[in-house]
mmCIF file of C-alpha atoms in Angstrom:
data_model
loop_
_atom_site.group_PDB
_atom_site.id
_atom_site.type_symbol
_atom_site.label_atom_id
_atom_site.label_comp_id
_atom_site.label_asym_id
_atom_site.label_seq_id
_atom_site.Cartn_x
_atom_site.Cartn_y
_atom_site.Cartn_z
ATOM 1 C CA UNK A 1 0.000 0.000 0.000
ATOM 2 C CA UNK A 2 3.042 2.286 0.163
ATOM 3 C CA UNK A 3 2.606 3.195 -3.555
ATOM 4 C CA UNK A 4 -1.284 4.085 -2.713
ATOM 5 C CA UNK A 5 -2.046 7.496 -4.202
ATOM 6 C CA UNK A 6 -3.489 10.250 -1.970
ATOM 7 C CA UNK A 7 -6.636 11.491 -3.436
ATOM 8 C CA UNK A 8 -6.698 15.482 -2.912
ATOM 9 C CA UNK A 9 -5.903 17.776 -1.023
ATOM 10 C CA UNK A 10 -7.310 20.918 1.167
ATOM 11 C CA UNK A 11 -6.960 23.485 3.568
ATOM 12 C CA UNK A 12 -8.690 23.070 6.276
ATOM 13 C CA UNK A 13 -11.399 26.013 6.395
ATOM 14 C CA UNK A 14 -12.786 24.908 3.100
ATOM 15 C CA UNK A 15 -14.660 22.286 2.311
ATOM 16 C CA UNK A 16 -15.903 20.201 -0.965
ATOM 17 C CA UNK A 17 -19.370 22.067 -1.334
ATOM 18 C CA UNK A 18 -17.743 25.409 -1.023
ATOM 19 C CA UNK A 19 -15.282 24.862 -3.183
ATOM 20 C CA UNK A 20 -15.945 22.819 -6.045
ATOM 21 C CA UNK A 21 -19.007 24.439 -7.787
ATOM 22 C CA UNK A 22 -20.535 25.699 -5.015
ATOM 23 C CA UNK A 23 -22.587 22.281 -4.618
ATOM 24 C CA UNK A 24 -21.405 18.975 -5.870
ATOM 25 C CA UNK A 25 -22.624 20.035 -10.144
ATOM 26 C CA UNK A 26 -20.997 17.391 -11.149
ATOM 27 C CA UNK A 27 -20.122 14.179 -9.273
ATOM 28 C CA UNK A 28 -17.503 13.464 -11.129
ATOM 29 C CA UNK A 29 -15.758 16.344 -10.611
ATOM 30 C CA UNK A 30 -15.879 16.477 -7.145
ATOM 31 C CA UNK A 31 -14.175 12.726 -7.372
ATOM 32 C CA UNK A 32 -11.658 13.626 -9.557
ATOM 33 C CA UNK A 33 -10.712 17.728 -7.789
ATOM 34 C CA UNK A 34 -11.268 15.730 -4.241
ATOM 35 C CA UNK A 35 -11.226 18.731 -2.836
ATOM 36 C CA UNK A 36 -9.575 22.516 -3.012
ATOM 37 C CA UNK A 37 -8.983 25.916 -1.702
ATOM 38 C CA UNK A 38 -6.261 28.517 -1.351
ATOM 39 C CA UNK A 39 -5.489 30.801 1.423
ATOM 40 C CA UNK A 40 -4.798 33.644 -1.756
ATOM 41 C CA UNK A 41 -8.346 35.251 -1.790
ATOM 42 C CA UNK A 42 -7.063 36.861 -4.945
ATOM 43 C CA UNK A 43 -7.275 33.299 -6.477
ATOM 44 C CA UNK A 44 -10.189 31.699 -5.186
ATOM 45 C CA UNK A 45 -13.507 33.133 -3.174
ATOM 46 C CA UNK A 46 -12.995 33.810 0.457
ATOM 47 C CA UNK A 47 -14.741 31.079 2.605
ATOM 48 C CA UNK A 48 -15.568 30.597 6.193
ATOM 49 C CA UNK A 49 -14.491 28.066 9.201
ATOM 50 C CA UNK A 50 -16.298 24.666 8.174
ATOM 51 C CA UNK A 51 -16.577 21.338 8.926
ATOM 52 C CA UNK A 52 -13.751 19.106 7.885
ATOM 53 C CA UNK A 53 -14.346 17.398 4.326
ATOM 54 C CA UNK A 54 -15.501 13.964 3.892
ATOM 55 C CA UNK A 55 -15.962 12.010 0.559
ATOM 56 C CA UNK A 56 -19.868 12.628 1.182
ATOM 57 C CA UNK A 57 -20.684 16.284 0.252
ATOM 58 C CA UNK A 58 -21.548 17.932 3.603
ATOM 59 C CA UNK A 59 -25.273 18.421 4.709
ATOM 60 C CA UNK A 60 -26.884 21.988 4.018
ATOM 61 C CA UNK A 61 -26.621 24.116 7.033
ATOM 62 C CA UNK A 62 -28.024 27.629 8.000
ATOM 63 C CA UNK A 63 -24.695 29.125 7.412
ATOM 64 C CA UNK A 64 -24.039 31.821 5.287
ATOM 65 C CA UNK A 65 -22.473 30.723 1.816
ATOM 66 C CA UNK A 66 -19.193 31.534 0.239
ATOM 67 C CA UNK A 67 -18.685 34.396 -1.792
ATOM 68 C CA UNK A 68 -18.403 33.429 -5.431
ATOM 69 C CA UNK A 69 -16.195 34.901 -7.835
ATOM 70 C CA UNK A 70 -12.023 34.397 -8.225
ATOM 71 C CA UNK A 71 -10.299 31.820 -10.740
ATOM 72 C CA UNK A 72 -9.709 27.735 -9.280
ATOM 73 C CA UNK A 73 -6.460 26.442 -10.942
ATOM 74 C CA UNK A 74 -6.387 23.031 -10.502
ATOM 75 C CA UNK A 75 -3.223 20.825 -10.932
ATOM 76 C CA UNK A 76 -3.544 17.205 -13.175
ATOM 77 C CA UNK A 77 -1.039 14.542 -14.592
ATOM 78 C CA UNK A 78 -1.470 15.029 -18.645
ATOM 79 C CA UNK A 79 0.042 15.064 -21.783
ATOM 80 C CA UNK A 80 -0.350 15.489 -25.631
ATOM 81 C CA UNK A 81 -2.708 12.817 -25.538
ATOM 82 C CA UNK A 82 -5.308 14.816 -23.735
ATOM 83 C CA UNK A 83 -8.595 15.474 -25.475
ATOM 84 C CA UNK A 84 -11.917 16.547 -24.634
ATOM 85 C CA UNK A 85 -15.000 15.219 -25.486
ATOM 86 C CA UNK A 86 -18.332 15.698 -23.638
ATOM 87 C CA UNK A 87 -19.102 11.822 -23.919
ATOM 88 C CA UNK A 88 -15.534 9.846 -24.119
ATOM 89 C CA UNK A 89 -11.965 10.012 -21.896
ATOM 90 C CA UNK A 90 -8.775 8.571 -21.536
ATOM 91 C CA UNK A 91 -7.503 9.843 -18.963
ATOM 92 C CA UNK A 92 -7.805 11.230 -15.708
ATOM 93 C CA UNK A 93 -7.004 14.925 -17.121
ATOM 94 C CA UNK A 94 -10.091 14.267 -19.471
ATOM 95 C CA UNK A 95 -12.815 13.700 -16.510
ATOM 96 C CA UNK A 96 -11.870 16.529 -15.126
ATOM 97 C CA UNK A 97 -12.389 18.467 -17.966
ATOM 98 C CA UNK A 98 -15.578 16.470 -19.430
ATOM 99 C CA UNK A 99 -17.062 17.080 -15.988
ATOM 100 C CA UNK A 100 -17.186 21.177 -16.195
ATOM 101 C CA UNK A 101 -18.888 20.966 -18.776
ATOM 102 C CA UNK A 102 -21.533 18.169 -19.207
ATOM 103 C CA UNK A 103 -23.757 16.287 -17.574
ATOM 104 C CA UNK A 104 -25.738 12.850 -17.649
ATOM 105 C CA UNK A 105 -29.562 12.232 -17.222
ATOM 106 C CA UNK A 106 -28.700 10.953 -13.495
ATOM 107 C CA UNK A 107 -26.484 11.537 -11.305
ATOM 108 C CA UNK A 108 -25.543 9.089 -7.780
ATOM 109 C CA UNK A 109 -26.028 10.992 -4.758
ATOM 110 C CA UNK A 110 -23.215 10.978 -2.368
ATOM 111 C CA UNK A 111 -25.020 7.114 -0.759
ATOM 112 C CA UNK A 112 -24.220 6.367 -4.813
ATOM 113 C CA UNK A 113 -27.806 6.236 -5.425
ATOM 114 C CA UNK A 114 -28.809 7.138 -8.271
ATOM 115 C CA UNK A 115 -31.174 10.668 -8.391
ATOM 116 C CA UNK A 116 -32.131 13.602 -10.665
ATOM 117 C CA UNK A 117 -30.167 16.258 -8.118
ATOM 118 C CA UNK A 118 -27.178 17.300 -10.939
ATOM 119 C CA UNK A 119 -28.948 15.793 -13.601
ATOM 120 C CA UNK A 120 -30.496 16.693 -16.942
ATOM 121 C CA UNK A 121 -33.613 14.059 -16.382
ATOM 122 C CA UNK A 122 -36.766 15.036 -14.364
ATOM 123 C CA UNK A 123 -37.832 11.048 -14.071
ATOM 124 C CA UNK A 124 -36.868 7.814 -15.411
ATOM 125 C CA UNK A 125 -39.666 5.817 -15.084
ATOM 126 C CA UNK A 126 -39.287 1.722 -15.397
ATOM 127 C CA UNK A 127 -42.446 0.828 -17.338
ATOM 128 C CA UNK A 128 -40.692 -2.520 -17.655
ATOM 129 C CA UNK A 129 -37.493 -4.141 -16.653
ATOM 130 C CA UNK A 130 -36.131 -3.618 -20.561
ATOM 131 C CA UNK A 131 -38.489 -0.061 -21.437
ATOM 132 C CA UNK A 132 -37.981 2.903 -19.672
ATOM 133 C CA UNK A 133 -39.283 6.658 -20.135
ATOM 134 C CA UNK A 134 -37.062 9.704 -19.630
ATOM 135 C CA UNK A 135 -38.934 12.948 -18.778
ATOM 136 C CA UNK A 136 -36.382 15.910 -19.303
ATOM 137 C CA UNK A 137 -36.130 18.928 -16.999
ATOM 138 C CA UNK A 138 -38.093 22.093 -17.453
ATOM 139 C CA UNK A 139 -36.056 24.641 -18.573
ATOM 140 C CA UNK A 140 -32.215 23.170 -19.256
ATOM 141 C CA UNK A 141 -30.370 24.828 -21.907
ATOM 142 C CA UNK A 142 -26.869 24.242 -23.416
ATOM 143 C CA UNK A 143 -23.938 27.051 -23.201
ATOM 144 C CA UNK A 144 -25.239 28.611 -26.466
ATOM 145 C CA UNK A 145 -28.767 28.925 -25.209
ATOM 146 C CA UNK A 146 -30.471 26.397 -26.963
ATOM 147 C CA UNK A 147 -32.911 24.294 -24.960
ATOM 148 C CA UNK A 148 -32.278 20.502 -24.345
ATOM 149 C CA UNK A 149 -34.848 18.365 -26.100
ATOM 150 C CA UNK A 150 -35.360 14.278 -26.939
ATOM 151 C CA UNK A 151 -33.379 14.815 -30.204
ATOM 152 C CA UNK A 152 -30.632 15.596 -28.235
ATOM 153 C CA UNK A 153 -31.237 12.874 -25.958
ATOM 154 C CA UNK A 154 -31.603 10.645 -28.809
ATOM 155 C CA UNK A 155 -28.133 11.472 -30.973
ATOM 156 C CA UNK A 156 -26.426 11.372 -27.352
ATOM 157 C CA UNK A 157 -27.440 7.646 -27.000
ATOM 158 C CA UNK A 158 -26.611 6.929 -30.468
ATOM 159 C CA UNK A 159 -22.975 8.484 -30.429
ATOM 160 C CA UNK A 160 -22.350 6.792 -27.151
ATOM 161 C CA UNK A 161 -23.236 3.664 -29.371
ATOM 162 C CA UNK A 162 -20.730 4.157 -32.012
ATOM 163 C CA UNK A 163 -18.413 1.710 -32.004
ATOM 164 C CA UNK A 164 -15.959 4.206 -33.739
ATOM 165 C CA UNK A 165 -15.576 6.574 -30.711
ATOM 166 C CA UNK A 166 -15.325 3.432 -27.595
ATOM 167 C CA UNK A 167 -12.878 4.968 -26.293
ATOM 168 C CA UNK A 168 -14.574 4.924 -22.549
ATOM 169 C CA UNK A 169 -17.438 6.016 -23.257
ATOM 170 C CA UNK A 170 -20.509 4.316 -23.502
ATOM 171 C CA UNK A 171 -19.576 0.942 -22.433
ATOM 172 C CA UNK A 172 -22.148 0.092 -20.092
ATOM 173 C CA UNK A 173 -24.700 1.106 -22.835
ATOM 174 C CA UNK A 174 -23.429 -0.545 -25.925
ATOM 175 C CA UNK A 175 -24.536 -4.419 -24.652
ATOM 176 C CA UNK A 176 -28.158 -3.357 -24.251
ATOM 177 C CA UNK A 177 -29.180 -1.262 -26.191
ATOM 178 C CA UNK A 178 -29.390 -0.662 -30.184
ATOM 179 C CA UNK A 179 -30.315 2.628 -31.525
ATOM 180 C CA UNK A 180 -33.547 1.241 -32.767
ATOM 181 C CA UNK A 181 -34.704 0.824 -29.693
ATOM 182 C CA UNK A 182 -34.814 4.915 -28.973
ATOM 183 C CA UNK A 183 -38.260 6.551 -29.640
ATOM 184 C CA UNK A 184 -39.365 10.431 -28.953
ATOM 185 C CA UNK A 185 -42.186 10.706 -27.714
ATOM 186 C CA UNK A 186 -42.489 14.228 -27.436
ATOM 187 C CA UNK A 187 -40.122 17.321 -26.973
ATOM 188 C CA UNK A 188 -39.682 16.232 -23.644
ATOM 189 C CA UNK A 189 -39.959 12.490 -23.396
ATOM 190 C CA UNK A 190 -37.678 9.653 -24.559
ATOM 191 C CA UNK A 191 -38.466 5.854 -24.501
ATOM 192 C CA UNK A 192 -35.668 3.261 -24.309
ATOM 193 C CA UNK A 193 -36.473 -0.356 -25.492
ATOM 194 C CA UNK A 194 -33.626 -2.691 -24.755
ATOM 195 C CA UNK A 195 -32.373 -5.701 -25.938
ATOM 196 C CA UNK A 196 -32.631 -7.054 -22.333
ATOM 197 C CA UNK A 197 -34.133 -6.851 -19.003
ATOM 198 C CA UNK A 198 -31.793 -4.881 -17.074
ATOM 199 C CA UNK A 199 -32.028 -3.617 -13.675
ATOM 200 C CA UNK A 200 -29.491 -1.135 -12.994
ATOM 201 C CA UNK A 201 -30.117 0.961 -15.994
ATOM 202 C CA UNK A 202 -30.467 4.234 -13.414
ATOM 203 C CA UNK A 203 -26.876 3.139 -12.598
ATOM 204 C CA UNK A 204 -25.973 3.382 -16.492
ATOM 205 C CA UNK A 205 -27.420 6.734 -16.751
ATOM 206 C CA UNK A 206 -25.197 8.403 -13.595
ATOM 207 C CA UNK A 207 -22.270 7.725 -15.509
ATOM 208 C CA UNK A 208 -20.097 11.095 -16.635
ATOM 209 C CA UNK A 209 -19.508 9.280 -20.006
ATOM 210 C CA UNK A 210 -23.349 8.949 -20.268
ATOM 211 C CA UNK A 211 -23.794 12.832 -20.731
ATOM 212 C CA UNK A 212 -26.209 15.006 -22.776
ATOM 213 C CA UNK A 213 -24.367 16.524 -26.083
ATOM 214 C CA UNK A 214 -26.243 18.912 -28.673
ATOM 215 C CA UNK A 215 -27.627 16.868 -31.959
ATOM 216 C CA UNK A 216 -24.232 17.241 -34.184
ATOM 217 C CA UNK A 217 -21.778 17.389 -31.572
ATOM 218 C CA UNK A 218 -17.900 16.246 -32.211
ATOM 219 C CA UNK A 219 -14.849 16.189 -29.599
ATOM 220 C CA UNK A 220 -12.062 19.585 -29.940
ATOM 221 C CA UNK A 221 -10.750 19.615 -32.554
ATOM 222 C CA UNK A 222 -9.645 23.175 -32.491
ATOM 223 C CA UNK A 223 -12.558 24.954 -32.342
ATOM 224 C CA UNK A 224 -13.997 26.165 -28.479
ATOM 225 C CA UNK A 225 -17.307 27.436 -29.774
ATOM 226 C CA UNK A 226 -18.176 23.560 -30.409
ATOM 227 C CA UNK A 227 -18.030 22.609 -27.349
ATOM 228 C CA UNK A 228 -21.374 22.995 -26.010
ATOM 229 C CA UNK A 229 -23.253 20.960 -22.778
ATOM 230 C CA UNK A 230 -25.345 21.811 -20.044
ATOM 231 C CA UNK A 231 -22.507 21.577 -17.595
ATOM 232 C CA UNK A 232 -21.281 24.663 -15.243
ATOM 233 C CA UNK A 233 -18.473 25.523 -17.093
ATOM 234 C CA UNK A 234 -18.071 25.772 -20.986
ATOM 235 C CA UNK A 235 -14.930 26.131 -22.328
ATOM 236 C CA UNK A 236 -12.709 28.851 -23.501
ATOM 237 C CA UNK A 237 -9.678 27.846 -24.249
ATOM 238 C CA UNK A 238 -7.670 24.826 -24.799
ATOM 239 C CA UNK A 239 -4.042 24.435 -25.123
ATOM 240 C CA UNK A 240 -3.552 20.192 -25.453
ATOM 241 C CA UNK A 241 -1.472 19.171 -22.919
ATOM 242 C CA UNK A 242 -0.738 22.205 -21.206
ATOM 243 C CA UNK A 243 -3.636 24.270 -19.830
ATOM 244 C CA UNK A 244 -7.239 24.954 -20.668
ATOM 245 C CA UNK A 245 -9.903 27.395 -18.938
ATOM 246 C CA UNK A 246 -13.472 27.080 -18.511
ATOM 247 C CA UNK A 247 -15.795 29.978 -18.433
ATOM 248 C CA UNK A 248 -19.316 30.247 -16.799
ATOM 249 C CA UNK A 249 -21.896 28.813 -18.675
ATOM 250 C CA UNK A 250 -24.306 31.930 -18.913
ATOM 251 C CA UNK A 251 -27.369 29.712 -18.922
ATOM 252 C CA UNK A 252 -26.647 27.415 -16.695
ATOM 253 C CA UNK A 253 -29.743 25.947 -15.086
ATOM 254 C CA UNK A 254 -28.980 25.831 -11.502
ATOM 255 C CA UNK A 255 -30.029 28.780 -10.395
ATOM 256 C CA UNK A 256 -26.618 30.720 -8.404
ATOM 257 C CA UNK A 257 -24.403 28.113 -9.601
ATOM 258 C CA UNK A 258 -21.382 27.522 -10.293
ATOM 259 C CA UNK A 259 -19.518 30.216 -7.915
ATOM 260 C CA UNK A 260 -16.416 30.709 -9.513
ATOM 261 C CA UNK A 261 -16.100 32.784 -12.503
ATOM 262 C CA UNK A 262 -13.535 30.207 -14.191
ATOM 263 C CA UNK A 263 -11.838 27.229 -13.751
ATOM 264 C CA UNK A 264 -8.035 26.384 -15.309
ATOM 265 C CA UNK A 265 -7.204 22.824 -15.817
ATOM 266 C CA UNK A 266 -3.420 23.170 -15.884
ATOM 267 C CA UNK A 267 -1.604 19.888 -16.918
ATOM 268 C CA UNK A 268 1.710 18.260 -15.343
ATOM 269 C CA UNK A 269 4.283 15.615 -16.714
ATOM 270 C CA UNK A 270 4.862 14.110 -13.131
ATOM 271 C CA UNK A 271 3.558 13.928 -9.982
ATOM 272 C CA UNK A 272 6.809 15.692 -8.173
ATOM 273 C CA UNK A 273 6.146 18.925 -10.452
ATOM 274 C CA UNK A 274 2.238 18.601 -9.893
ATOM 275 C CA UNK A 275 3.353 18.881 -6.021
ATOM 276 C CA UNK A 276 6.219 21.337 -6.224
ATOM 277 C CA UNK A 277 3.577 23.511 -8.041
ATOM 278 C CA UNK A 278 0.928 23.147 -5.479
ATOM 279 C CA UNK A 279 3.328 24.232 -2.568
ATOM 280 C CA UNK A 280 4.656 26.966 -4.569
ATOM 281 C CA UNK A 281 1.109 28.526 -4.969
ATOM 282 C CA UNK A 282 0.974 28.037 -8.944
ATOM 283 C CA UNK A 283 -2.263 25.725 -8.402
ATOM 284 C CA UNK A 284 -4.872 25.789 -5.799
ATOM 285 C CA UNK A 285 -5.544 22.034 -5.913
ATOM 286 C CA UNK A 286 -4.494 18.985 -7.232
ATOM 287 C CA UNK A 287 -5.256 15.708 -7.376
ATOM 288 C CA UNK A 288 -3.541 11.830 -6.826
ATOM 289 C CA UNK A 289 -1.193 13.104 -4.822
ATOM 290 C CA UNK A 290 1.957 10.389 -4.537
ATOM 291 C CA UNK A 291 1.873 8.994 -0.897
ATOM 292 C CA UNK A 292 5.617 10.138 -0.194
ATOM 293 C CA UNK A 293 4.739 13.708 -0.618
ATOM 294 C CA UNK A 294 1.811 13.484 2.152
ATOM 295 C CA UNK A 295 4.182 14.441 5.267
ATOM 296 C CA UNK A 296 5.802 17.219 3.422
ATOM 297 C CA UNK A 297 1.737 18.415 2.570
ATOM 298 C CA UNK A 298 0.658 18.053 5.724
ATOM 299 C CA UNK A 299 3.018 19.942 7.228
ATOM 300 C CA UNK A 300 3.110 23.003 5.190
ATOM 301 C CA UNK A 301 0.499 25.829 6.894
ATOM 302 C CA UNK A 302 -2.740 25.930 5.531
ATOM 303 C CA UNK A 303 -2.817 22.512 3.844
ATOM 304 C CA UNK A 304 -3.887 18.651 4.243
ATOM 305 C CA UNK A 305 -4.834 15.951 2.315
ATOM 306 C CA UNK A 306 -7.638 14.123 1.639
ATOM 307 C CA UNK A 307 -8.002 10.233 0.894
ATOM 308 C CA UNK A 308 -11.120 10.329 -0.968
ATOM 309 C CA UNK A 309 -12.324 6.958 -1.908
ATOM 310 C CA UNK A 310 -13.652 6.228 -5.144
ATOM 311 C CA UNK A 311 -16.751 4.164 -6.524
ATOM 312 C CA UNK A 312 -14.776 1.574 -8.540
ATOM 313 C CA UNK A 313 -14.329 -2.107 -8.410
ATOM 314 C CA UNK A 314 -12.430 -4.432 -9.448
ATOM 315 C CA UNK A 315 -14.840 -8.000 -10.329
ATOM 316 C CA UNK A 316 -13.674 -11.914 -10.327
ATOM 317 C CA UNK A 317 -15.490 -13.057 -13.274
ATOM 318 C CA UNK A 318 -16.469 -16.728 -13.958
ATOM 319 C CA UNK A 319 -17.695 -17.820 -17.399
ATOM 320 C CA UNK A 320 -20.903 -19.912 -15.821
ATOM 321 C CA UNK A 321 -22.127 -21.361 -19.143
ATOM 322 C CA UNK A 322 -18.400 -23.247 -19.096
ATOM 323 C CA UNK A 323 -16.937 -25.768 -17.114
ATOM 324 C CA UNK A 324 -15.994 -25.892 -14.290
ATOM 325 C CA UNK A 325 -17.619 -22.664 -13.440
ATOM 326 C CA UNK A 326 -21.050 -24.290 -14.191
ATOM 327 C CA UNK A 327 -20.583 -25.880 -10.808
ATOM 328 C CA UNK A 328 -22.164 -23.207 -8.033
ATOM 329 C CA UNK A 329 -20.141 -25.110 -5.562
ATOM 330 C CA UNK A 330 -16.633 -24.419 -7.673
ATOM 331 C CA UNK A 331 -18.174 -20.803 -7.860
ATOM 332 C CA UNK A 332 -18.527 -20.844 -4.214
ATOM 333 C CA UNK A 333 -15.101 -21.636 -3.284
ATOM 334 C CA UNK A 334 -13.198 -19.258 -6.028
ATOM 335 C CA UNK A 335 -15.336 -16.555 -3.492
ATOM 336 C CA UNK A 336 -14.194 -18.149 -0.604
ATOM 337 C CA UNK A 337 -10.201 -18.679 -1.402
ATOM 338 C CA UNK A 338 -9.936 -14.929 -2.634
ATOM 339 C CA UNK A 339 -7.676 -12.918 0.277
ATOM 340 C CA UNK A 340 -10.160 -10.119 0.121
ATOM 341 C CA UNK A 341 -8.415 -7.720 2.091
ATOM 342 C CA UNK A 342 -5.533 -7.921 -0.483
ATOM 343 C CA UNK A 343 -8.244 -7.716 -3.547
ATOM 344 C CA UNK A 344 -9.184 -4.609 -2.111
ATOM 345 C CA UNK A 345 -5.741 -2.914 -1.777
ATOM 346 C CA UNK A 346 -5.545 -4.035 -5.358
ATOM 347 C CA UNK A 347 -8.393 -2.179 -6.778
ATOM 348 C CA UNK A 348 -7.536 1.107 -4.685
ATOM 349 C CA UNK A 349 -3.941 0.791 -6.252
ATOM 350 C CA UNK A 350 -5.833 0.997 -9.566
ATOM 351 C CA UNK A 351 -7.463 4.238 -8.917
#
């Protein structure tokens, strides 16, 4: 576990809510930021004495909130091979950056149940284990003003479909579900027929790869003004590799969100620069912090960091139709001979 990457960082009079987006936007986000602050108040809004953070966002409270306003630089291991798409990522540099400024039909609340909170959807009803209907929100609109309607919905399923862009997007949708099987009802309303019963189709639909894009949509290619979504944040520039800087979206349809007035993604080659750069006041967050720069974190005034844990997994699969998994008993005992505790160190290493 010595290799075991700390997950955040953050002084210790802000925390997540605050900071972030003001609330928790975007899930996803507030997993991949953990959590962040500075003590410059030229940088980032001025916030008062709270609670310390905890990978649940906090519970509302009567106190007053924090001032919005001020830039949030936030430190990330990436590379040339960055991109940003609203649907698809790579890496960890790409969530971050998918998650300003999109959004999926459900979101998991911080239990990681699945709700409409920072979501696009008003309901997804079950009318059947394999048909659902999605009911949009009144009122969403994209960056460039435009409301969100079933089209939309419709040519985001499909392109998460297309086996041309699986990058990691879209792979919990592809196995059940063909295009076909998407009908508008009206402006508002979408049904799904799958191929399949399935039962934690809610679950698909929380995923940050399982956003809402504009019918005609396509990942940067050069050109900011394409890059619309419903998220927070819409971008406004984007220099691969190195930096990029998302604006307010203007219509965003949270009322009094997001608080700051832009975010800057700002890329590193290595963890030890992403760390001398934090320290130095270049960034005011950053996240996977290496586990032998903790100490030197922790004590430096004004600072700590956070072990967030994820929602990831790693499963044991057995092939049941083959033998000798078709045995329950043989199935049994694989279960039973697994050192869990080490299973689980190995999954967190894979964070």
């Amino acid at each position: 576990m010595a290799n075991d990457p700390i997950q955040g960082w953050m002084p210790g009079r802000y925390n997540r809510r605050q900071l972030i987006l003001g609330s928790t936007a975007a899930a996803t986000m507030a997993a991949a930021l953990a959590a962040c602050g500075s003590d410059d108040e030229s940088t980032t809004p001025a916030g008062s004495d709270a609670a310390p953070a905890s990978d649940a966002a906090p519970a509302a409270t009567d106190a007053a909130p924090a001032a919005s306003g001020g830039v949030l630089r936030v430190g990330t291991l990436g590379g040339a091979n960055d991109l940003l798409d609203g649907q698809h990522i790579i890496s960890k540099a790409d969530i971050i950056r998918q998650a300003t400024g999109w959004e999926p039909l459900m979101s998991f609340s911080p239990e990681y149940v699945p709700e409409y909170t920072h979501a696009v959807a008003k309901d997804v009803t079950a009318n059947a284990a394999d048909n659902y209907t999605v009911t949009l929100k009144d009122g969403v609109k994209f960056s460039n003003g435009n409301p969100v309607t079933a089209d939309d919905v419709i040519y985001s399923f499909t392109r998460a479909l297309d086996p041309d862009l699986a990058l990691f997007g879209g792979g919990g949708l592809r196995p059940i579900l063909e295009a076909t099987g998407l009908k508008k009802i009206d402006d508002q309303t979408v049904e799904v027929q799958l191929k399949q019963p399935v039962s934690t189709f809610k679950e698909t639909l929380c995923a940050y790869t399982m956003a809402i894009v504009p019918v005609g949509y396509e990942r940067f290619a050069g050109d900011v003004t394409n890059q619309i979504g419903t998220g927070p944040y819409m971008l406004s520039e984007f220099e691969i590799g190195k930096k990029s800087v998302h604006v307010k979206n203007p219509f965003y349809w949270d009322e009094g969100k997001p608080s700051f007035d832009s975010v800057e993604i700002i890329d590193f080659a290595d963890a030890d620069a992403l760390v001398n750069a934090l320290l130095a006041d270049q960034i005011d967050c950053a996240q996977d912090i290496p586990a032998a720069s903790v100490e030197t974190i922790n004590g430096t005034d004004g600072y700590k960091t956070l072990n967030a844990g994820g929602g990831g997994w790693l499963t044991m699969v057995m092939a049941v139709d083959q033998e000798p998994f078709t045995d329950v008993r043989v199935r049994q005992a694989m279960r039973l001979i697994v050192d869990r505790v080490a299973f689980i160190c190995l999954s967190y290493s894979y964070q």
